[in-house]
């Protein structure tokens, strides 16, 4: 999963546009995955919620496993679950190539990330809006990606928290200090009007749920528009 490290601060990273399945038709998830693959997404994010870490409940590994064979697009599992260690193997076995855990939900984060890597998956940590970046300062060597949340997790369709942009910028600077490239993902309220701020602050992996699924011209047009806007924002950032 690690890209060759671009000379961290001054070259265009790979832009990844990733849908959240939260707004998808849960009665037709396999078909929805195929539509997303056709639309040209880079990965598909599964929002796993346990009703404890977040005030909402979605699905487990079995639902993801049922959709695995419908597409070849990589899957990532965003585990919004308390104390995830015992469930992580199930999500890797279900076909998720990347596992995102919340720092706030892991009592022993270093051990949890080692578990993910030992299972052969890529590892990422998500930080809620209130959680400081230095929470992950001592596990950068284990990270393939950092997720900075721009909403409080639990629901789609929430408003983008623009005050997270300085945190995104600081996160990119922190990750540039690592000895390998670490993707920076943003999740929550990403649309044509907010992606410029998030990508311009340093995010290269962008999650969109409700805006992408509601796009008047369909998923393909939505993916293309978001990719173009993110690329433009990075071009300005690097100028
Ligand atoms: C929050 C979820 C949402 C979702 C994206 O727990 O993680 O952020 O993925 O939803 P939108 O794009 O509708 O904010």
PDB file of C-alpha atoms and ligand atoms in Angstrom:
ATOM      1  CA  UNK A   1       0.000   0.000   0.000  1.00  0.00           C
ATOM      2  CA  UNK A   2       2.933   2.394   0.584  1.00  0.00           C
ATOM      3  CA  UNK A   3       3.532   4.522  -2.479  1.00  0.00           C
ATOM      4  CA  UNK A   4       7.181   5.319  -3.242  1.00  0.00           C
ATOM      5  CA  UNK A   5       7.721   8.369  -1.074  1.00  0.00           C
ATOM      6  CA  UNK A   6       7.497  11.452  -3.257  1.00  0.00           C
ATOM      7  CA  UNK A   7       9.959  13.987  -1.988  1.00  0.00           C
ATOM      8  CA  UNK A   8       7.417  14.582   0.692  1.00  0.00           C
ATOM      9  CA  UNK A   9       6.552  18.221   0.661  1.00  0.00           C
ATOM     10  CA  UNK A  10       7.021  19.183  -2.948  1.00  0.00           C
ATOM     11  CA  UNK A  11       5.530  16.709  -5.405  1.00  0.00           C
ATOM     12  CA  UNK A  12       2.016  15.729  -6.410  1.00  0.00           C
ATOM     13  CA  UNK A  13       0.889  12.671  -4.460  1.00  0.00           C
ATOM     14  CA  UNK A  14      -1.533  10.125  -5.847  1.00  0.00           C
ATOM     15  CA  UNK A  15      -5.051  11.510  -5.458  1.00  0.00           C
ATOM     16  CA  UNK A  16      -7.529   8.862  -4.311  1.00  0.00           C
ATOM     17  CA  UNK A  17     -11.285   9.379  -4.489  1.00  0.00           C
ATOM     18  CA  UNK A  18     -13.111   6.902  -2.259  1.00  0.00           C
ATOM     19  CA  UNK A  19     -16.841   6.517  -1.637  1.00  0.00           C
ATOM     20  CA  UNK A  20     -18.375   5.712   1.699  1.00  0.00           C
ATOM     21  CA  UNK A  21     -21.040   3.031   1.237  1.00  0.00           C
ATOM     22  CA  UNK A  22     -23.170   4.625   3.967  1.00  0.00           C
ATOM     23  CA  UNK A  23     -25.611   6.303   1.499  1.00  0.00           C
ATOM     24  CA  UNK A  24     -25.723   3.236  -0.784  1.00  0.00           C
ATOM     25  CA  UNK A  25     -28.831   1.086  -1.187  1.00  0.00           C
ATOM     26  CA  UNK A  26     -28.221  -1.576   1.470  1.00  0.00           C
ATOM     27  CA  UNK A  27     -30.669  -3.885  -0.303  1.00  0.00           C
ATOM     28  CA  UNK A  28     -28.331  -3.947  -3.340  1.00  0.00           C
ATOM     29  CA  UNK A  29     -24.826  -3.513  -1.974  1.00  0.00           C
ATOM     30  CA  UNK A  30     -23.222  -5.812  -4.538  1.00  0.00           C
ATOM     31  CA  UNK A  31     -24.743  -3.879  -7.417  1.00  0.00           C
ATOM     32  CA  UNK A  32     -23.713  -0.614  -5.753  1.00  0.00           C
ATOM     33  CA  UNK A  33     -20.108  -1.812  -5.494  1.00  0.00           C
ATOM     34  CA  UNK A  34     -20.140  -2.624  -9.212  1.00  0.00           C
ATOM     35  CA  UNK A  35     -21.517   0.832 -10.015  1.00  0.00           C
ATOM     36  CA  UNK A  36     -18.763   2.415  -7.911  1.00  0.00           C
ATOM     37  CA  UNK A  37     -16.099   0.350  -9.668  1.00  0.00           C
ATOM     38  CA  UNK A  38     -17.518   1.430 -13.026  1.00  0.00           C
ATOM     39  CA  UNK A  39     -17.415   5.040 -11.808  1.00  0.00           C
ATOM     40  CA  UNK A  40     -13.649   4.773 -11.366  1.00  0.00           C
ATOM     41  CA  UNK A  41     -13.247   4.968  -7.578  1.00  0.00           C
ATOM     42  CA  UNK A  42      -9.858   4.057  -6.132  1.00  0.00           C
ATOM     43  CA  UNK A  43     -11.148   2.071  -3.151  1.00  0.00           C
ATOM     44  CA  UNK A  44     -14.479   1.487  -1.414  1.00  0.00           C
ATOM     45  CA  UNK A  45     -14.876   2.462   2.253  1.00  0.00           C
ATOM     46  CA  UNK A  46     -17.079   0.381   4.549  1.00  0.00           C
ATOM     47  CA  UNK A  47     -18.281   2.400   7.551  1.00  0.00           C
ATOM     48  CA  UNK A  48     -18.441  -0.139  10.371  1.00  0.00           C
ATOM     49  CA  UNK A  49     -20.306   1.202  13.405  1.00  0.00           C
ATOM     50  CA  UNK A  50     -21.008  -0.620  16.683  1.00  0.00           C
ATOM     51  CA  UNK A  51     -23.543   1.667  18.390  1.00  0.00           C
ATOM     52  CA  UNK A  52     -21.052   2.208  21.265  1.00  0.00           C
ATOM     53  CA  UNK A  53     -18.066   4.122  19.879  1.00  0.00           C
ATOM     54  CA  UNK A  54     -20.565   6.001  17.692  1.00  0.00           C
ATOM     55  CA  UNK A  55     -24.349   6.380  18.188  1.00  0.00           C
ATOM     56  CA  UNK A  56     -25.179   4.300  15.112  1.00  0.00           C
ATOM     57  CA  UNK A  57     -25.034   0.644  14.047  1.00  0.00           C
ATOM     58  CA  UNK A  58     -24.254  -0.547  10.513  1.00  0.00           C
ATOM     59  CA  UNK A  59     -22.799  -3.898   9.402  1.00  0.00           C
ATOM     60  CA  UNK A  60     -20.087  -6.449  10.166  1.00  0.00           C
ATOM     61  CA  UNK A  61     -17.491  -8.405   8.221  1.00  0.00           C
ATOM     62  CA  UNK A  62     -20.003 -10.875   6.773  1.00  0.00           C
ATOM     63  CA  UNK A  63     -21.745  -8.145   4.762  1.00  0.00           C
ATOM     64  CA  UNK A  64     -18.409  -7.000   3.351  1.00  0.00           C
ATOM     65  CA  UNK A  65     -17.417 -10.582   2.557  1.00  0.00           C
ATOM     66  CA  UNK A  66     -20.678 -11.032   0.656  1.00  0.00           C
ATOM     67  CA  UNK A  67     -19.711  -8.132  -1.631  1.00  0.00           C
ATOM     68  CA  UNK A  68     -16.026  -8.992  -2.030  1.00  0.00           C
ATOM     69  CA  UNK A  69     -16.462 -11.124  -5.142  1.00  0.00           C
ATOM     70  CA  UNK A  70     -18.618  -8.541  -6.943  1.00  0.00           C
ATOM     71  CA  UNK A  71     -15.660  -6.232  -7.735  1.00  0.00           C
ATOM     72  CA  UNK A  72     -11.864  -6.157  -7.819  1.00  0.00           C
ATOM     73  CA  UNK A  73     -11.685  -2.625  -6.349  1.00  0.00           C
ATOM     74  CA  UNK A  74      -9.823  -2.650  -3.007  1.00  0.00           C
ATOM     75  CA  UNK A  75     -11.862  -2.325   0.187  1.00  0.00           C
ATOM     76  CA  UNK A  76     -11.047  -0.359   3.324  1.00  0.00           C
ATOM     77  CA  UNK A  77     -12.855  -0.866   6.616  1.00  0.00           C
ATOM     78  CA  UNK A  78     -13.356   2.256   8.751  1.00  0.00           C
ATOM     79  CA  UNK A  79     -13.822   0.645  12.163  1.00  0.00           C
ATOM     80  CA  UNK A  80     -15.862   3.003  14.276  1.00  0.00           C
ATOM     81  CA  UNK A  81     -15.953   0.361  17.001  1.00  0.00           C
ATOM     82  CA  UNK A  82     -14.779   0.224  20.583  1.00  0.00           C
ATOM     83  CA  UNK A  83     -11.765  -2.039  21.281  1.00  0.00           C
ATOM     84  CA  UNK A  84     -11.531  -3.427  17.697  1.00  0.00           C
ATOM     85  CA  UNK A  85      -8.667  -6.004  18.082  1.00  0.00           C
ATOM     86  CA  UNK A  86     -10.825  -9.132  18.318  1.00  0.00           C
ATOM     87  CA  UNK A  87     -12.807  -8.175  15.180  1.00  0.00           C
ATOM     88  CA  UNK A  88      -9.917  -7.065  12.935  1.00  0.00           C
ATOM     89  CA  UNK A  89      -9.047 -10.550  11.565  1.00  0.00           C
ATOM     90  CA  UNK A  90     -12.637 -10.905  10.368  1.00  0.00           C
ATOM     91  CA  UNK A  91     -12.433  -7.736   8.295  1.00  0.00           C
ATOM     92  CA  UNK A  92      -9.135  -8.751   6.754  1.00  0.00           C
ATOM     93  CA  UNK A  93     -10.551 -12.196   5.965  1.00  0.00           C
ATOM     94  CA  UNK A  94     -13.610 -10.514   4.459  1.00  0.00           C
ATOM     95  CA  UNK A  95     -11.313  -8.935   1.871  1.00  0.00           C
ATOM     96  CA  UNK A  96     -10.420  -5.499   3.273  1.00  0.00           C
ATOM     97  CA  UNK A  97      -6.894  -4.538   2.172  1.00  0.00           C
ATOM     98  CA  UNK A  98      -6.763  -1.545   4.535  1.00  0.00           C
ATOM     99  CA  UNK A  99      -8.029  -1.313   8.114  1.00  0.00           C
ATOM    100  CA  UNK A 100      -8.691   2.023   9.805  1.00  0.00           C
ATOM    101  CA  UNK A 101      -8.994   2.067  13.600  1.00  0.00           C
ATOM    102  CA  UNK A 102      -9.815   5.051  15.762  1.00  0.00           C
ATOM    103  CA  UNK A 103      -7.076   6.087  18.173  1.00  0.00           C
ATOM    104  CA  UNK A 104      -9.804   6.919  20.698  1.00  0.00           C
ATOM    105  CA  UNK A 105     -11.100   3.322  20.616  1.00  0.00           C
ATOM    106  CA  UNK A 106      -7.775   1.495  21.077  1.00  0.00           C
ATOM    107  CA  UNK A 107      -6.301   0.983  24.522  1.00  0.00           C
ATOM    108  CA  UNK A 108      -3.030  -0.295  23.001  1.00  0.00           C
ATOM    109  CA  UNK A 109      -2.804   1.406  19.591  1.00  0.00           C
ATOM    110  CA  UNK A 110       0.761   0.257  18.798  1.00  0.00           C
ATOM    111  CA  UNK A 111      -0.243  -3.369  19.391  1.00  0.00           C
ATOM    112  CA  UNK A 112      -3.428  -2.976  17.320  1.00  0.00           C
ATOM    113  CA  UNK A 113      -1.507  -1.572  14.354  1.00  0.00           C
ATOM    114  CA  UNK A 114       1.030  -4.398  14.614  1.00  0.00           C
ATOM    115  CA  UNK A 115      -1.872  -6.872  14.533  1.00  0.00           C
ATOM    116  CA  UNK A 116      -3.197  -5.318  11.297  1.00  0.00           C
ATOM    117  CA  UNK A 117       0.235  -5.451   9.643  1.00  0.00           C
ATOM    118  CA  UNK A 118       0.858  -9.014  10.838  1.00  0.00           C
ATOM    119  CA  UNK A 119      -2.393  -9.997   9.101  1.00  0.00           C
ATOM    120  CA  UNK A 120      -0.993  -8.594   5.841  1.00  0.00           C
ATOM    121  CA  UNK A 121      -3.257  -5.553   5.632  1.00  0.00           C
ATOM    122  CA  UNK A 122      -2.353  -1.882   5.461  1.00  0.00           C
ATOM    123  CA  UNK A 123      -2.903   0.100   8.635  1.00  0.00           C
ATOM    124  CA  UNK A 124      -4.453   3.496   9.250  1.00  0.00           C
ATOM    125  CA  UNK A 125      -5.513   5.522  12.270  1.00  0.00           C
ATOM    126  CA  UNK A 126      -8.514   7.869  12.332  1.00  0.00           C
ATOM    127  CA  UNK A 127      -8.609  10.926  14.614  1.00  0.00           C
ATOM    128  CA  UNK A 128     -11.879  12.536  15.674  1.00  0.00           C
ATOM    129  CA  UNK A 129     -12.064  16.323  15.342  1.00  0.00           C
ATOM    130  CA  UNK A 130     -11.087  16.899  18.999  1.00  0.00           C
ATOM    131  CA  UNK A 131      -8.162  14.444  19.042  1.00  0.00           C
ATOM    132  CA  UNK A 132      -4.687  15.993  18.743  1.00  0.00           C
ATOM    133  CA  UNK A 133      -2.200  14.868  16.097  1.00  0.00           C
ATOM    134  CA  UNK A 134       0.462  13.971  18.637  1.00  0.00           C
ATOM    135  CA  UNK A 135      -1.719  10.986  19.547  1.00  0.00           C
ATOM    136  CA  UNK A 136      -0.053   9.193  16.587  1.00  0.00           C
ATOM    137  CA  UNK A 137       3.410  10.761  16.862  1.00  0.00           C
ATOM    138  CA  UNK A 138       4.963   7.499  18.148  1.00  0.00           C
ATOM    139  CA  UNK A 139       3.314   5.099  15.668  1.00  0.00           C
ATOM    140  CA  UNK A 140       4.151   6.778  12.342  1.00  0.00           C
ATOM    141  CA  UNK A 141       6.489   3.900  11.476  1.00  0.00           C
ATOM    142  CA  UNK A 142       3.449   1.580  11.463  1.00  0.00           C
ATOM    143  CA  UNK A 143       1.142   3.823   9.412  1.00  0.00           C
ATOM    144  CA  UNK A 144       0.208   3.558   5.781  1.00  0.00           C
ATOM    145  CA  UNK A 145      -2.429   6.281   6.133  1.00  0.00           C
ATOM    146  CA  UNK A 146      -3.777   8.810   8.650  1.00  0.00           C
ATOM    147  CA  UNK A 147      -7.463   9.784   8.579  1.00  0.00           C
ATOM    148  CA  UNK A 148      -8.393  13.237   9.871  1.00  0.00           C
ATOM    149  CA  UNK A 149     -12.148  13.309  10.449  1.00  0.00           C
ATOM    150  CA  UNK A 150     -13.944  16.462   9.317  1.00  0.00           C
ATOM    151  CA  UNK A 151     -17.203  15.420  10.995  1.00  0.00           C
ATOM    152  CA  UNK A 152     -17.940  13.712  14.288  1.00  0.00           C
ATOM    153  CA  UNK A 153     -18.278  10.055  13.252  1.00  0.00           C
ATOM    154  CA  UNK A 154     -21.544   8.148  13.162  1.00  0.00           C
ATOM    155  CA  UNK A 155     -23.609   9.577  10.338  1.00  0.00           C
ATOM    156  CA  UNK A 156     -23.392  10.616   6.707  1.00  0.00           C
ATOM    157  CA  UNK A 157     -24.651  13.917   5.380  1.00  0.00           C
ATOM    158  CA  UNK A 158     -23.109  16.072   8.106  1.00  0.00           C
ATOM    159  CA  UNK A 159     -21.553  19.473   7.585  1.00  0.00           C
ATOM    160  CA  UNK A 160     -17.817  19.677   6.853  1.00  0.00           C
ATOM    161  CA  UNK A 161     -15.891  21.126   9.810  1.00  0.00           C
ATOM    162  CA  UNK A 162     -13.670  23.654   8.061  1.00  0.00           C
ATOM    163  CA  UNK A 163     -11.754  24.439  11.260  1.00  0.00           C
ATOM    164  CA  UNK A 164     -10.035  21.088  10.725  1.00  0.00           C
ATOM    165  CA  UNK A 165      -8.007  22.507   7.816  1.00  0.00           C
ATOM    166  CA  UNK A 166      -5.103  23.755   9.957  1.00  0.00           C
ATOM    167  CA  UNK A 167      -5.047  20.271  11.538  1.00  0.00           C
ATOM    168  CA  UNK A 168      -4.911  18.709   8.044  1.00  0.00           C
ATOM    169  CA  UNK A 169      -2.029  21.013   7.137  1.00  0.00           C
ATOM    170  CA  UNK A 170      -0.160  20.165  10.351  1.00  0.00           C
ATOM    171  CA  UNK A 171      -0.850  16.464   9.762  1.00  0.00           C
ATOM    172  CA  UNK A 172       0.755  16.592   6.305  1.00  0.00           C
ATOM    173  CA  UNK A 173       3.816  18.299   7.792  1.00  0.00           C
ATOM    174  CA  UNK A 174       4.036  15.654  10.516  1.00  0.00           C
ATOM    175  CA  UNK A 175       3.705  12.784   8.011  1.00  0.00           C
ATOM    176  CA  UNK A 176       6.380  14.332   5.781  1.00  0.00           C
ATOM    177  CA  UNK A 177       8.786  13.751   8.647  1.00  0.00           C
ATOM    178  CA  UNK A 178       8.336  10.004   8.431  1.00  0.00           C
ATOM    179  CA  UNK A 179      10.808   7.799   6.531  1.00  0.00           C
ATOM    180  CA  UNK A 180       8.105   6.590   4.128  1.00  0.00           C
ATOM    181  CA  UNK A 181       5.098   8.101   2.379  1.00  0.00           C
ATOM    182  CA  UNK A 182       1.926   8.093   4.487  1.00  0.00           C
ATOM    183  CA  UNK A 183      -1.362   8.966   2.798  1.00  0.00           C
ATOM    184  CA  UNK A 184      -3.546  11.601   4.435  1.00  0.00           C
ATOM    185  CA  UNK A 185      -7.268  10.886   4.223  1.00  0.00           C
ATOM    186  CA  UNK A 186     -10.197  13.171   5.077  1.00  0.00           C
ATOM    187  CA  UNK A 187     -13.701  11.924   5.745  1.00  0.00           C
ATOM    188  CA  UNK A 188     -16.869  13.907   6.325  1.00  0.00           C
ATOM    189  CA  UNK A 189     -18.807  16.464   4.341  1.00  0.00           C
ATOM    190  CA  UNK A 190     -16.573  16.258   1.264  1.00  0.00           C
ATOM    191  CA  UNK A 191     -18.244  17.817  -1.771  1.00  0.00           C
ATOM    192  CA  UNK A 192     -17.336  19.989  -4.754  1.00  0.00           C
ATOM    193  CA  UNK A 193     -17.398  22.988  -2.430  1.00  0.00           C
ATOM    194  CA  UNK A 194     -15.278  21.556   0.384  1.00  0.00           C
ATOM    195  CA  UNK A 195     -12.740  19.298  -1.343  1.00  0.00           C
ATOM    196  CA  UNK A 196     -10.597  22.260  -2.396  1.00  0.00           C
ATOM    197  CA  UNK A 197     -10.011  23.282   1.216  1.00  0.00           C
ATOM    198  CA  UNK A 198      -9.274  19.718   2.351  1.00  0.00           C
ATOM    199  CA  UNK A 199      -6.923  18.866  -0.531  1.00  0.00           C
ATOM    200  CA  UNK A 200      -5.360  22.310  -0.485  1.00  0.00           C
ATOM    201  CA  UNK A 201      -4.523  21.737   3.192  1.00  0.00           C
ATOM    202  CA  UNK A 202      -2.705  18.519   2.297  1.00  0.00           C
ATOM    203  CA  UNK A 203      -5.210  15.636   2.060  1.00  0.00           C
ATOM    204  CA  UNK A 204      -4.621  13.322  -0.910  1.00  0.00           C
ATOM    205  CA  UNK A 205      -7.240  10.680  -0.086  1.00  0.00           C
ATOM    206  CA  UNK A 206     -10.811  11.947   0.017  1.00  0.00           C
ATOM    207  CA  UNK A 207     -13.927  10.165   1.195  1.00  0.00           C
ATOM    208  CA  UNK A 208     -17.300  11.219  -0.103  1.00  0.00           C
ATOM    209  CA  UNK A 209     -20.659   9.657   0.685  1.00  0.00           C
ATOM    210  CA  UNK A 210     -23.816  11.703   0.339  1.00  0.00           C
ATOM    211  CA  UNK A 211     -22.506  14.233  -2.187  1.00  0.00           C
ATOM    212  CA  UNK A 212     -21.173  11.520  -4.481  1.00  0.00           C
ATOM    213  CA  UNK A 213     -24.339   9.411  -4.368  1.00  0.00           C
ATOM    214  CA  UNK A 214     -26.600  12.432  -4.884  1.00  0.00           C
ATOM    215  CA  UNK A 215     -24.669  13.866  -7.840  1.00  0.00           C
ATOM    216  CA  UNK A 216     -27.146  14.839 -10.572  1.00  0.00           C
ATOM    217  CA  UNK A 217     -24.964  13.355 -13.315  1.00  0.00           C
ATOM    218  CA  UNK A 218     -24.209  10.091 -11.546  1.00  0.00           C
ATOM    219  CA  UNK A 219     -21.305   8.462  -9.744  1.00  0.00           C
ATOM    220  CA  UNK A 220     -18.840   8.658 -12.635  1.00  0.00           C
ATOM    221  CA  UNK A 221     -19.300  12.394 -13.027  1.00  0.00           C
ATOM    222  CA  UNK A 222     -18.985  12.844  -9.276  1.00  0.00           C
ATOM    223  CA  UNK A 223     -15.696  10.938  -9.117  1.00  0.00           C
ATOM    224  CA  UNK A 224     -14.300  12.848 -12.082  1.00  0.00           C
ATOM    225  CA  UNK A 225     -15.305  16.209 -10.605  1.00  0.00           C
ATOM    226  CA  UNK A 226     -13.826  15.460  -7.194  1.00  0.00           C
ATOM    227  CA  UNK A 227     -10.577  14.156  -8.706  1.00  0.00           C
ATOM    228  CA  UNK A 228     -10.230  17.259 -10.877  1.00  0.00           C
ATOM    229  CA  UNK A 229     -10.886  19.625  -7.965  1.00  0.00           C
ATOM    230  CA  UNK A 230      -8.463  17.796  -5.679  1.00  0.00           C
ATOM    231  CA  UNK A 231      -5.761  17.837  -8.355  1.00  0.00           C
ATOM    232  CA  UNK A 232      -6.277  21.566  -8.933  1.00  0.00           C
ATOM    233  CA  UNK A 233      -6.021  22.214  -5.189  1.00  0.00           C
ATOM    234  CA  UNK A 234      -2.763  20.279  -4.962  1.00  0.00           C
ATOM    235  CA  UNK A 235      -1.381  22.096  -7.998  1.00  0.00           C
ATOM    236  CA  UNK A 236      -2.053  25.397  -6.244  1.00  0.00           C
ATOM    237  CA  UNK A 237      -0.602  24.052  -2.995  1.00  0.00           C
ATOM    238  CA  UNK A 238       2.642  23.057  -4.744  1.00  0.00           C
ATOM    239  CA  UNK A 239       2.964  26.238  -6.815  1.00  0.00           C
TER     240      UNK A 239
HETATM  241  C1  LIG B   1     -19.089   9.411   9.494  1.00  0.00           C
HETATM  242  C2  LIG B   1     -18.934   8.712   8.182  1.00  0.00           C
HETATM  243  C3  LIG B   1     -19.210   9.701   7.050  1.00  0.00           C
HETATM  244  C4  LIG B   1     -19.161   9.072   5.707  1.00  0.00           C
HETATM  245  C5  LIG B   1     -19.068  10.156   4.655  1.00  0.00           C
HETATM  246  O1  LIG B   1     -19.005   8.471  10.520  1.00  0.00           O
HETATM  247  O2  LIG B   1     -17.616   8.176   8.079  1.00  0.00           O
HETATM  248  O3  LIG B   1     -18.234  10.716   7.142  1.00  0.00           O
HETATM  249  O4  LIG B   1     -18.137   8.197   5.633  1.00  0.00           O
HETATM  250  O5  LIG B   1     -20.326  10.755   4.628  1.00  0.00           O
HETATM  251  P1  LIG B   1     -20.588  12.173   3.948  1.00  0.00           P
HETATM  252  O6  LIG B   1     -19.691  12.281   2.741  1.00  0.00           O
HETATM  253  O7  LIG B   1     -22.046  12.116   3.595  1.00  0.00           O
HETATM  254  O8  LIG B   1     -20.251  13.176   4.994  1.00  0.00           O
END
